[in-house]
């Protein structure tokens, strides 16, 4: 069981507490992504798992053994850093072999393993080159090769793709996913890029201000964010959040937005809560565009249409809040400039408490 | 409004395209553009011209039978006669030999010492201890060579010196260190290292500070010990700095610290202490043989030039690091 378990982990620098007693269990072979804005404590958490930062209080277990006081080298973890951390004076082969040489592996063994890993990562033609002579993507592969040769129990990735351009990032993302599938090593990956998180993770851990906001599969978090922060962080563009008041309409609860009423799902939590301030969460892709003659639409003021090819983003405002709609362009190009509002099925709407931002019970299901 | 902007942009583009592209024109263009920077460079250039280039005019006395009364221009040419005299002079040959021996040992022991010190300082975790130790080793650099020589002379004094006090305490006879030729070189080399090693370590400490911390973190995760990190990361990372410093040191190799030698040596130790520069000092300034001294100085400079060129070429070929 080479899983990782964090129990009430706290990190303080002097009097400042930056990670506030987080709990997380990563199963064997699982790919978990820690995601959150800058300064949320995700990298600090990863560095505590690696042993590069001391754990102030709490218990860290790797493969069943408590490792709080165990040196990084004895934790059997390998880490890939944001800036690759390649040794500039060593060539690719020597960089990949560094960890093995430190551990005094026999030379023939080292060569065999390095060749195998280079083959896997497509680095064989570059083994004699220095890092300075490689492209960003190749450097990233070398950094991964250096982690792989160790055959560790756990891989730790600290924003490994953030220095790459968008195209290369997409390519490398797929390679990491493929590699994880093939090697099946428990992996913990830190990023601030929610697309990376969504595409790579078996489970995502969303962090904010040193706390875990929510843990779940990418689709869980996308469809049913635990609070307004998670809703605003995942998804591109993020979920629209409209301030409204809960009221009762002709056929059930509605959100009163100015003088408009948006029908809401019938949830037990909404009964007897008339007049309560709520935040209505609408995913830009879950709403359908409406034109002048569409019945039962919620009217919006269209500001701007961004055409992205197969789809378009419609930037608008609804009351005091901004509102974005995402729609396909096929056969709709003519009507995009004439959009006057949107319609949405009540069961696709998320509702958050207007004061705490916590999601009101109820699950959005989408096949 | 927009028309006028377009017009001025066009005008600028035309100016650029029509600008003369010769080397002189480029220099003038640079001077015009960055005149503030060149202005700041000016004092150093003037200093170089006045103190290093203008005196080169006097180098011709090495090939002349120079007389103060006839002047440099009026003295007759005598070709390589002074060089022949020098190379048939046992004292000069001895001075060359001593220069090379002292330089070689100073380089061999004195060059690695600041690197070693910087590596050690880098390993010290206790900041108070680190700062105190650094101040102590930097301090001798700021003391005049005369004071340093005074400290050395006092320290090795046969009657009251701390070294001889210790030797006599152990029951041995006191040693007259500064009058014994065999002791001169160790004392001289030791005192110059003591004076300069700490200060020279600053360059290497700065180079070490430039090494990315993630290289160490990555090595820690890979299982490297502090010793391994020092050998496999720190040292190779500062190697370009080490090579540049080595080239500079080789260029200054024949200079030795001749003020220090003059302060410490005496006729009894000439056998091991007299170097080319002290020879030039005695012949030229004390003996009034300016032409012979100029020939010796020119020889010294040519050898130094060849050495620095060779070191730079070797370094460029094997490590891609060079001064030019």
XYZ file of C-alpha atoms in Angstrom:
691
model
C 0.000 0.000 0.000
C 2.168 2.883 -1.171
C -0.463 5.489 -0.392
C 0.061 8.814 1.331
C -1.921 9.966 4.335
C -1.930 13.461 5.802
C -3.551 13.812 9.202
C -4.165 17.264 10.697
C -1.028 18.625 8.995
C -0.098 22.144 10.092
C 2.716 24.335 8.817
C 3.783 27.499 10.575
C 6.545 29.977 9.778
C 7.230 31.772 13.036
C 3.823 32.938 14.232
C 2.182 32.637 10.840
C 0.212 29.480 10.148
C 0.062 28.782 6.417
C -1.434 25.285 6.354
C -4.212 24.751 8.863
C -4.501 21.099 9.836
C -5.373 19.447 6.553
C -6.451 15.828 6.159
C -5.966 13.923 2.941
C -5.678 10.287 1.979
C -4.120 9.410 -1.362
C -4.635 5.807 -2.382
C -2.014 3.579 -3.979
C -1.591 4.287 -7.719
C -3.943 7.257 -7.455
C -3.236 10.556 -9.239
C -4.242 13.403 -6.965
C -3.951 17.048 -7.999
C -3.691 19.851 -5.452
C -5.070 22.975 -7.046
C -5.655 26.469 -5.801
C -4.619 30.078 -6.263
C -1.086 31.303 -5.473
C -0.327 31.249 -1.760
C -3.016 28.693 -0.886
C -0.464 26.284 0.633
C -0.471 23.614 -2.075
C 3.273 23.741 -2.799
C 4.063 23.908 0.913
C 1.973 20.780 1.425
C 3.816 19.001 -1.377
C 7.191 20.077 0.005
C 6.188 18.732 3.419
C 5.405 15.388 1.797
C 8.815 15.483 0.067
C 10.551 16.359 3.327
C 11.832 19.704 2.069
C 9.750 21.515 4.679
C 9.381 20.418 8.260
C 5.870 19.513 9.396
C 4.921 21.748 12.333
C 2.262 19.400 13.716
C 0.277 16.471 12.375
C 1.126 13.069 11.005
C 2.369 12.149 7.543
C 2.293 8.518 6.510
C 3.811 7.085 3.346
C 3.277 3.420 2.584
C 1.987 2.858 6.106
C 5.033 4.335 7.872
C 5.045 7.664 9.689
C 7.710 9.775 7.969
C 7.533 13.110 9.833
C 11.128 12.703 11.021
C 12.413 10.691 8.052
C 14.964 12.371 5.749
C 13.749 13.114 2.202
C 16.079 10.512 0.709
C 14.589 7.780 2.891
C 10.965 8.593 2.063
C 11.284 6.954 -1.345
C 9.659 9.829 -3.158
C 10.801 11.538 -6.360
C 9.992 15.118 -7.179
C 9.709 17.042 -10.445
C 10.249 20.765 -9.980
C 8.696 23.736 -11.746
C 12.013 24.929 -13.176
C 13.155 21.342 -13.860
C 16.151 21.590 -11.468
C 18.489 20.030 -14.021
C 22.207 20.172 -13.304
C 23.595 22.468 -16.013
C 27.070 20.891 -15.937
C 25.777 17.364 -16.537
C 24.447 15.971 -19.801
C 21.018 14.353 -20.130
C 22.260 10.838 -19.333
C 24.174 12.062 -16.272
C 21.211 14.105 -15.100
C 18.896 11.108 -15.335
C 21.475 8.905 -13.619
C 22.197 11.380 -10.793
C 19.960 9.764 -8.183
C 21.253 6.285 -9.040
C 24.892 7.394 -8.861
C 24.258 8.974 -5.475
C 22.847 5.645 -4.316
C 25.937 3.910 -5.717
C 24.068 1.591 -8.079
C 26.380 -0.573 -10.232
C 27.438 1.215 -13.413
C 25.995 -1.395 -15.804
C 22.667 -1.159 -14.003
C 22.645 2.620 -14.261
C 23.312 2.512 -17.993
C 20.578 -0.050 -18.556
C 17.986 1.888 -16.556
C 18.929 5.236 -18.114
C 18.647 3.748 -21.617
C 15.244 2.280 -20.808
C 13.912 5.532 -19.382
C 15.364 7.588 -22.234
C 13.627 5.241 -24.648
C 10.315 5.644 -22.805
C 10.558 9.430 -22.840
C 11.965 9.754 -26.350
C 15.241 11.161 -25.068
C 17.655 8.645 -26.613
C 18.979 11.050 -29.302
C 19.698 13.714 -26.691
C 21.553 11.731 -24.022
C 24.864 13.499 -24.650
C 23.388 17.012 -24.696
C 23.545 19.518 -21.874
C 20.262 20.997 -20.532
C 21.096 24.369 -22.115
C 20.912 22.719 -25.551
C 17.404 21.314 -24.999
C 13.959 22.786 -25.574
C 11.578 23.378 -22.656
C 9.646 20.189 -23.359
C 12.809 18.095 -23.585
C 14.082 19.549 -20.312
C 10.793 18.678 -18.691
C 11.113 15.117 -19.963
C 14.631 14.871 -18.531
C 13.304 16.067 -15.174
C 10.661 13.363 -15.329
C 13.238 10.803 -16.388
C 15.297 11.644 -13.343
C 12.270 10.988 -11.167
C 11.287 7.780 -12.951
C 14.699 6.046 -12.746
C 14.456 6.016 -9.002
C 11.295 3.874 -9.202
C 9.900 5.613 -6.144
C 6.773 4.819 -4.201
C 5.393 8.309 -4.787
C 5.865 10.916 -7.515
C 5.547 14.548 -6.513
C 5.056 17.167 -9.219
C 5.398 20.854 -8.345
C 3.795 22.817 -11.199
C 5.940 20.964 -13.739
C 4.302 22.415 -16.832
C 3.957 26.051 -15.876
C 7.115 27.109 -17.736
C 5.956 25.626 -21.043
C 3.948 27.285 -23.787
C 0.285 26.353 -24.199
C 0.781 23.822 -27.014
C 3.649 22.015 -25.320
C 1.740 22.010 -22.056
C -1.151 20.139 -23.655
C 1.301 17.650 -25.171
C 3.195 17.084 -21.917
C -0.040 16.772 -19.971
C -1.015 13.845 -22.151
C 2.461 12.325 -21.714
C 2.244 12.570 -17.930
C -1.179 10.937 -17.993
C 0.112 8.131 -20.254
C 3.173 7.647 -18.059
C 1.081 7.405 -14.931
C -1.129 4.824 -16.579
C 1.901 2.760 -17.547
C 3.902 3.048 -14.321
C 0.979 3.096 -11.907
C 2.877 5.027 -9.246
C 1.007 7.072 -6.639
C 1.288 10.682 -7.793
C 0.604 14.024 -6.156
C 0.582 16.945 -8.536
C 0.443 20.641 -7.688
C -0.860 23.206 -10.133
C -2.765 26.454 -10.238
C -4.100 25.553 -13.675
C -7.565 24.101 -13.326
C -7.431 22.593 -16.850
C -4.383 20.524 -15.823
C -6.214 19.506 -12.676
C -9.352 18.483 -14.543
C -7.539 16.498 -17.218
C -4.933 14.717 -15.099
C -6.539 13.950 -11.782
C -8.269 10.883 -10.472
C -9.215 13.192 -7.632
C -8.781 16.927 -7.214
C -8.057 18.679 -3.936
C -9.032 22.354 -4.071
C -7.158 24.497 -1.545
C -7.601 28.060 -0.380
C -5.767 29.982 2.362
C -4.147 26.829 3.767
C -7.394 24.863 3.957
C -8.848 22.131 1.800
C -12.100 23.395 0.315
C -13.163 20.196 -1.402
C -11.854 16.782 -2.456
C -13.460 14.809 -5.266
C -13.290 13.540 -8.822
C -12.976 16.245 -11.485
C -16.621 15.830 -12.586
C -17.855 15.835 -8.973
C -16.151 19.147 -8.388
C -17.273 20.543 -11.707
C -20.918 19.618 -11.298
C -21.288 19.904 -7.554
C -18.803 22.343 -6.064
C -18.988 22.437 -2.288
C -18.917 26.205 -2.178
C -18.808 29.344 -4.264
C -14.971 29.414 -4.212
C -14.651 25.955 -5.812
C -17.401 26.870 -8.273
C -15.471 29.973 -9.273
C -12.137 28.202 -9.471
C -12.963 25.188 -11.626
C -14.233 25.464 -15.159
C -13.220 27.811 -17.911
C -14.948 30.209 -17.935
C -15.922 29.636 -14.306
C -19.436 29.198 -13.022
C -21.574 32.368 -13.162
C -22.524 33.460 -9.670
C -25.554 35.722 -9.439
C -26.725 37.282 -6.212
C -30.470 36.714 -5.731
C -33.195 36.333 -3.151
C -35.041 33.089 -2.615
C -38.789 33.325 -3.331
C -41.697 31.063 -4.151
C -42.976 31.065 -7.714
C -45.990 29.495 -9.374
C -44.444 26.027 -9.576
C -41.863 25.996 -6.812
C -38.855 27.951 -5.535
C -37.433 30.719 -7.672
C -34.476 33.072 -7.503
C -35.612 36.660 -7.565
C -33.036 38.558 -9.664
C -34.205 42.136 -9.875
C -37.667 41.858 -11.353
C -36.951 38.487 -13.030
C -37.625 35.041 -11.604
C -35.389 32.060 -12.328
C -37.007 28.693 -11.494
C -34.853 26.642 -9.091
C -34.794 22.894 -8.399
C -37.178 21.780 -5.705
C -34.860 21.047 -2.786
C -35.918 20.382 0.800
C -33.306 22.938 1.956
C -35.101 25.669 0.020
C -38.471 25.096 1.643
C -39.386 27.727 4.231
C -36.342 29.819 3.307
C -38.162 32.580 1.486
C -36.348 35.890 1.503
C -32.954 34.297 2.101
C -29.983 35.735 0.207
C -28.561 33.144 -2.165
C -25.984 32.867 -4.922
C -27.271 31.197 -8.054
C -24.586 29.188 -9.857
C -24.992 28.711 -13.602
C -22.287 26.977 -15.644
C -21.753 28.962 -18.887
C -22.153 25.771 -20.928
C -25.320 24.574 -19.162
C -27.470 27.556 -20.179
C -29.089 27.841 -23.590
C -29.102 31.123 -25.454
C -32.377 32.881 -25.992
C -33.454 35.464 -28.557
C -36.291 37.970 -28.456
C -39.098 35.485 -29.022
C -37.824 32.708 -26.688
C -40.384 32.157 -23.915
C -39.481 32.033 -20.188
C -36.028 33.495 -20.690
C -33.970 35.411 -18.179
C -32.962 38.638 -19.853
C -29.323 39.690 -19.951
C -27.509 42.693 -21.448
C -25.070 41.425 -24.062
C -21.726 43.290 -24.108
C -19.422 41.271 -26.273
C -19.273 38.120 -28.372
C -15.964 36.233 -28.482
C -15.888 33.732 -31.311
C -13.473 30.864 -30.665
C -14.205 28.800 -33.779
C -16.472 25.894 -32.929
C -17.867 27.798 -29.978
C -18.377 31.347 -28.753
C -18.334 33.130 -25.409
C -21.045 35.703 -24.829
C -20.136 38.284 -22.217
C -23.124 39.970 -20.659
C -24.441 41.405 -17.418
C -27.342 40.341 -15.283
C -28.265 42.916 -12.682
C -25.001 43.942 -11.020
C -23.233 40.664 -11.858
C -21.358 39.755 -14.995
C -22.618 36.730 -16.846
C -20.912 34.529 -19.451
C -22.574 32.055 -21.776
C -20.797 29.412 -23.797
C -22.472 28.117 -26.911
C -21.668 26.245 -30.112
C -21.382 28.350 -33.248
C -22.644 25.785 -35.738
C -25.771 27.248 -37.347
C -26.027 29.926 -34.689
C -23.564 32.565 -35.888
C -26.323 34.836 -37.192
C -28.215 34.915 -33.914
C -25.254 35.426 -31.523
C -25.437 39.210 -31.734
C -29.158 39.103 -31.111
C -29.085 37.114 -27.897
C -31.376 38.669 -25.324
C -31.260 36.118 -22.519
C -30.871 32.493 -21.529
C -32.866 29.516 -20.371
C -31.681 26.697 -18.141
C -33.152 23.528 -16.691
C -33.619 24.054 -12.930
C -31.797 20.784 -12.117
C -28.587 22.196 -13.676
C -28.516 25.180 -11.320
C -26.341 25.199 -8.182
C -27.439 27.236 -5.207
C -25.085 28.636 -2.582
C -25.828 30.319 0.708
C -25.608 34.079 0.171
C -23.632 34.639 3.386
C -21.345 31.608 3.757
C -21.042 30.615 0.095
C -21.644 26.972 1.030
C -23.628 24.898 -1.478
C -27.209 24.153 -0.578
C -27.872 20.397 -0.555
C -28.769 18.862 -3.907
C -26.819 17.237 -6.686
C -26.489 18.265 -10.302
C -26.451 15.132 -12.442
C -25.411 15.225 -16.057
C -24.905 12.202 -18.252
C -3.537 63.793 -34.805
C -3.119 60.262 -35.995
C -1.603 61.550 -39.277
C 1.110 63.429 -37.443
C 1.974 60.333 -35.402
C 2.156 58.249 -38.567
C 4.348 60.862 -40.196
C 6.823 60.971 -37.310
C 6.950 57.159 -37.209
C 7.667 57.098 -40.932
C 10.319 59.735 -40.510
C 11.993 57.697 -37.769
C 11.889 54.575 -39.884
C 13.394 56.479 -42.833
C 16.146 57.877 -40.600
C 16.928 54.390 -39.461
C 16.970 52.947 -42.969
C 19.088 55.807 -44.351
C 21.557 55.730 -41.453
C 25.163 55.008 -42.505
C 26.040 51.422 -41.602
C 29.858 51.650 -41.375
C 31.755 50.672 -38.245
C 32.640 54.275 -37.361
C 29.031 55.317 -37.912
C 27.890 52.534 -35.605
C 30.328 53.638 -32.913
C 29.090 57.232 -33.224
C 25.509 55.987 -33.043
C 26.340 54.028 -29.859
C 28.124 57.030 -28.353
C 25.140 59.258 -29.075
C 22.633 56.802 -27.692
C 24.486 55.734 -24.534
C 26.581 58.840 -23.861
C 25.840 58.719 -20.119
C 27.408 55.254 -19.854
C 30.466 56.289 -21.872
C 30.808 59.375 -19.673
C 30.985 57.132 -16.624
C 33.638 55.029 -18.373
C 35.757 58.078 -19.166
C 37.668 58.451 -15.832
C 38.841 54.829 -16.037
C 39.922 55.252 -19.649
C 41.867 58.402 -18.720
C 43.459 56.577 -15.798
C 44.471 53.683 -18.091
C 45.977 56.065 -20.660
C 47.885 58.171 -18.147
C 49.202 55.422 -15.896
C 49.405 52.352 -18.123
C 49.613 53.357 -21.785
C 51.626 56.589 -21.684
C 54.423 54.968 -19.626
C 54.754 52.353 -22.401
C 56.591 55.031 -24.336
C 59.374 54.624 -21.806
C 59.631 50.890 -22.519
C 61.999 51.679 -25.388
C 64.758 52.363 -22.861
C 65.016 48.574 -22.541
C 66.621 48.691 -25.996
C 68.675 51.874 -25.434
C 71.745 52.963 -23.533
C 69.601 55.255 -21.458
C 70.936 58.341 -19.791
C 68.808 60.644 -17.671
C 70.561 63.653 -19.184
C 70.034 62.619 -22.824
C 66.414 61.595 -22.207
C 64.486 58.736 -23.753
C 64.551 60.070 -27.299
C 68.191 61.162 -27.188
C 69.651 57.905 -25.869
C 71.233 55.639 -28.498
C 69.710 52.272 -29.498
C 71.714 49.226 -28.421
C 69.381 46.391 -29.401
C 69.115 43.396 -27.038
C 72.284 44.157 -25.095
C 70.437 44.632 -21.801
C 68.670 41.310 -22.218
C 72.026 39.595 -22.871
C 73.387 41.220 -19.709
C 70.358 40.107 -17.740
C 70.478 36.489 -18.848
C 74.186 36.278 -18.077
C 73.521 37.630 -14.584
C 73.175 34.850 -11.982
C 71.116 37.105 -9.724
C 68.527 37.654 -12.458
C 68.329 33.938 -13.249
C 67.914 33.291 -9.522
C 65.183 35.951 -9.381
C 63.299 34.284 -12.270
C 63.617 30.907 -10.561
C 62.415 32.325 -7.230
C 59.534 34.152 -8.920
C 58.320 30.945 -10.529
C 58.763 28.857 -7.373
C 56.992 31.387 -5.117
C 54.253 31.983 -7.707
C 53.734 28.282 -8.237
C 53.356 27.541 -4.529
C 51.196 30.619 -3.963
C 48.937 29.451 -6.777
C 48.982 25.822 -5.658
C 48.093 26.565 -2.038
C 46.731 30.096 -2.188
C 44.326 29.669 -5.105
C 42.212 26.805 -3.708
C 42.132 28.335 -0.228
C 39.415 30.983 -0.900
C 37.350 28.366 -2.747
C 37.685 26.045 0.214
C 36.771 28.873 2.602
C 33.690 29.820 0.528
C 32.531 26.207 0.420
C 32.977 25.918 4.174
C 31.159 29.210 4.864
C 28.329 27.985 2.685
C 27.961 24.916 4.875
C 27.833 26.848 8.162
C 24.239 26.933 9.400
C 24.672 29.134 12.479
C 24.440 32.666 11.056
C 26.150 34.395 14.003
C 29.144 32.080 13.800
C 29.231 32.461 10.015
C 29.251 36.281 10.122
C 31.865 36.400 12.895
C 34.137 33.958 11.072
C 33.748 35.842 7.794
C 34.641 39.170 9.429
C 37.723 37.630 11.018
C 39.034 36.205 7.748
C 38.215 39.325 5.703
C 39.932 41.658 8.158
C 43.625 41.129 7.196
C 42.852 42.297 3.640
C 42.091 45.770 4.976
C 45.350 46.016 6.871
C 48.335 47.587 5.092
C 51.108 45.231 3.947
C 53.484 47.161 6.204
C 51.392 46.286 9.263
C 51.033 42.678 8.099
C 54.809 42.450 7.664
C 55.206 43.994 11.125
C 52.870 41.367 12.606
C 54.783 38.584 10.813
C 58.151 39.917 11.957
C 56.887 40.273 15.526
C 55.259 36.848 15.457
C 58.405 35.086 14.271
C 60.844 37.117 16.365
C 63.439 34.810 17.974
C 63.213 36.586 21.326
C 59.597 37.645 21.802
C 57.626 36.114 18.930
C 54.690 33.904 19.749
C 56.015 31.105 17.497
C 59.419 30.961 19.123
C 57.908 31.330 22.582
C 55.938 28.183 21.848
C 59.009 26.423 20.404
C 61.108 27.252 23.465
C 58.199 26.236 25.706
C 58.390 22.807 24.064
C 62.088 22.738 24.972
C 63.638 23.494 21.573
C 66.077 26.209 20.560
C 64.459 29.332 19.011
C 64.625 29.503 15.206
C 65.726 32.678 13.396
C 62.977 32.263 10.837
C 63.391 35.486 8.862
C 67.131 35.103 8.384
C 66.972 31.494 7.198
C 66.437 31.143 3.414
C 64.598 27.809 3.801
C 61.904 29.465 5.966
C 61.293 32.516 3.809
C 58.962 30.960 1.238
C 56.647 29.159 3.700
C 56.380 32.321 5.827
C 55.780 34.575 2.832
C 53.241 32.260 1.181
C 51.475 31.643 4.501
C 51.212 35.343 5.298
C 49.889 36.298 1.827
C 47.266 33.558 2.041
C 46.313 34.739 5.518
C 46.004 38.292 4.235
C 44.008 37.639 1.054
C 42.231 34.261 1.149
C 39.244 35.499 3.147
C 38.607 38.505 0.980
C 39.031 36.520 -2.235
C 36.434 34.037 -0.975
C 33.733 36.747 -1.424
C 33.778 36.208 -5.193
C 33.130 32.483 -4.739
C 30.477 33.083 -2.086
C 28.685 35.348 -4.562
C 28.928 32.625 -7.207
C 27.555 30.048 -4.752
C 24.661 32.390 -3.902
C 23.749 32.315 -7.584
C 23.236 28.535 -7.663
C 19.525 27.728 -7.852
C 18.247 26.367 -4.502
C 16.060 23.846 -6.350
C 19.217 22.061 -7.526
C 19.973 21.320 -3.880
C 16.377 20.419 -3.095
C 16.281 18.058 -6.028
C 19.555 16.500 -4.861
C 18.225 16.153 -1.304
C 15.206 14.234 -2.603
C 17.566 12.138 -4.741
C 19.445 11.240 -1.562
C 22.605 13.349 -1.797
C 24.482 14.164 1.416
C 25.819 17.680 2.096
C 29.279 16.493 1.091
C 27.977 15.054 -2.192
C 26.038 18.240 -2.891
C 29.187 20.284 -2.333
C 31.185 18.143 -4.753
C 28.530 17.408 -7.328
C 26.523 20.653 -7.385
C 28.228 23.605 -5.710
C 31.727 23.075 -7.062
C 30.741 22.356 -10.698
C 28.272 25.261 -10.605
C 30.960 27.762 -9.609
C 33.557 26.250 -11.953
C 33.237 29.049 -14.566
C 33.974 31.615 -11.826
C 36.916 29.521 -10.626
C 38.342 29.381 -14.151
C 37.966 33.131 -14.716
C 39.684 33.802 -11.389
C 42.418 31.309 -12.318
C 43.078 33.082 -15.620
C 43.306 36.431 -13.819
C 45.619 34.900 -11.207
C 47.859 33.411 -13.883
C 48.072 36.836 -15.507
C 49.273 38.298 -12.212
C 51.418 35.289 -11.375
C 54.792 36.935 -11.891
C 53.760 40.017 -9.963
C 54.007 38.156 -6.619
C 53.338 40.494 -3.656
C 56.661 42.155 -4.038
C 55.930 44.899 -1.476
C 55.579 42.124 1.064
C 58.837 40.540 -0.078
C 60.662 43.854 0.176
C 59.270 44.233 3.694
C 60.230 40.725 4.773
C 63.446 39.827 2.950
C 67.022 40.705 3.728
C 70.353 39.894 2.065
C 70.547 36.669 4.096
C 67.381 35.375 2.429
C 67.947 36.728 -1.122
C 68.817 33.204 -2.172
C 65.156 32.153 -1.885
C 63.377 35.513 -1.618
C 64.686 37.722 -4.404
C 62.128 37.836 -7.247
C 62.136 39.653 -10.609
C 60.260 42.659 -9.229
C 62.561 43.081 -6.234
C 65.509 42.677 -8.612
C 64.037 45.448 -10.826
C 63.485 47.599 -7.749
C 67.092 47.197 -6.593
C 68.658 47.613 -10.049
C 66.391 50.362 -11.320
C 65.457 52.539 -8.399
C 68.282 51.865 -5.957
C 71.053 51.219 -8.522
C 69.922 53.821 -11.076
C 70.136 51.331 -13.972
C 66.750 52.239 -15.465
C 67.420 50.673 -18.854
C 68.393 47.290 -17.379
C 65.410 47.392 -15.006
C 63.100 48.269 -17.922
C 64.428 45.234 -19.837
C 63.753 42.989 -16.825
C 60.272 44.498 -16.426
C 59.505 44.017 -20.123
C 60.606 40.394 -19.915
C 58.299 39.918 -16.913
C 55.370 41.499 -18.754
C 55.884 39.447 -21.931
C 56.004 36.193 -19.942
C 52.845 37.219 -18.026
C 51.102 38.080 -21.306
C 51.988 34.716 -22.839
C 50.805 32.917 -19.711
C 47.447 34.655 -19.549
C 46.873 34.097 -23.281
C 47.697 30.409 -22.910
C 45.478 29.985 -19.841
C 42.603 31.760 -21.570
C 42.938 29.641 -24.714
C 43.113 26.384 -22.754
C 40.120 27.370 -20.628
C 38.086 28.385 -23.679
C 38.898 25.156 -25.476
C 38.148 22.781 -22.624
C 35.444 24.517 -20.608
C 33.953 27.188 -22.865
C 34.857 29.741 -20.200
C 37.188 32.603 -21.058
C 37.767 36.270 -20.391
C 37.691 37.163 -24.071
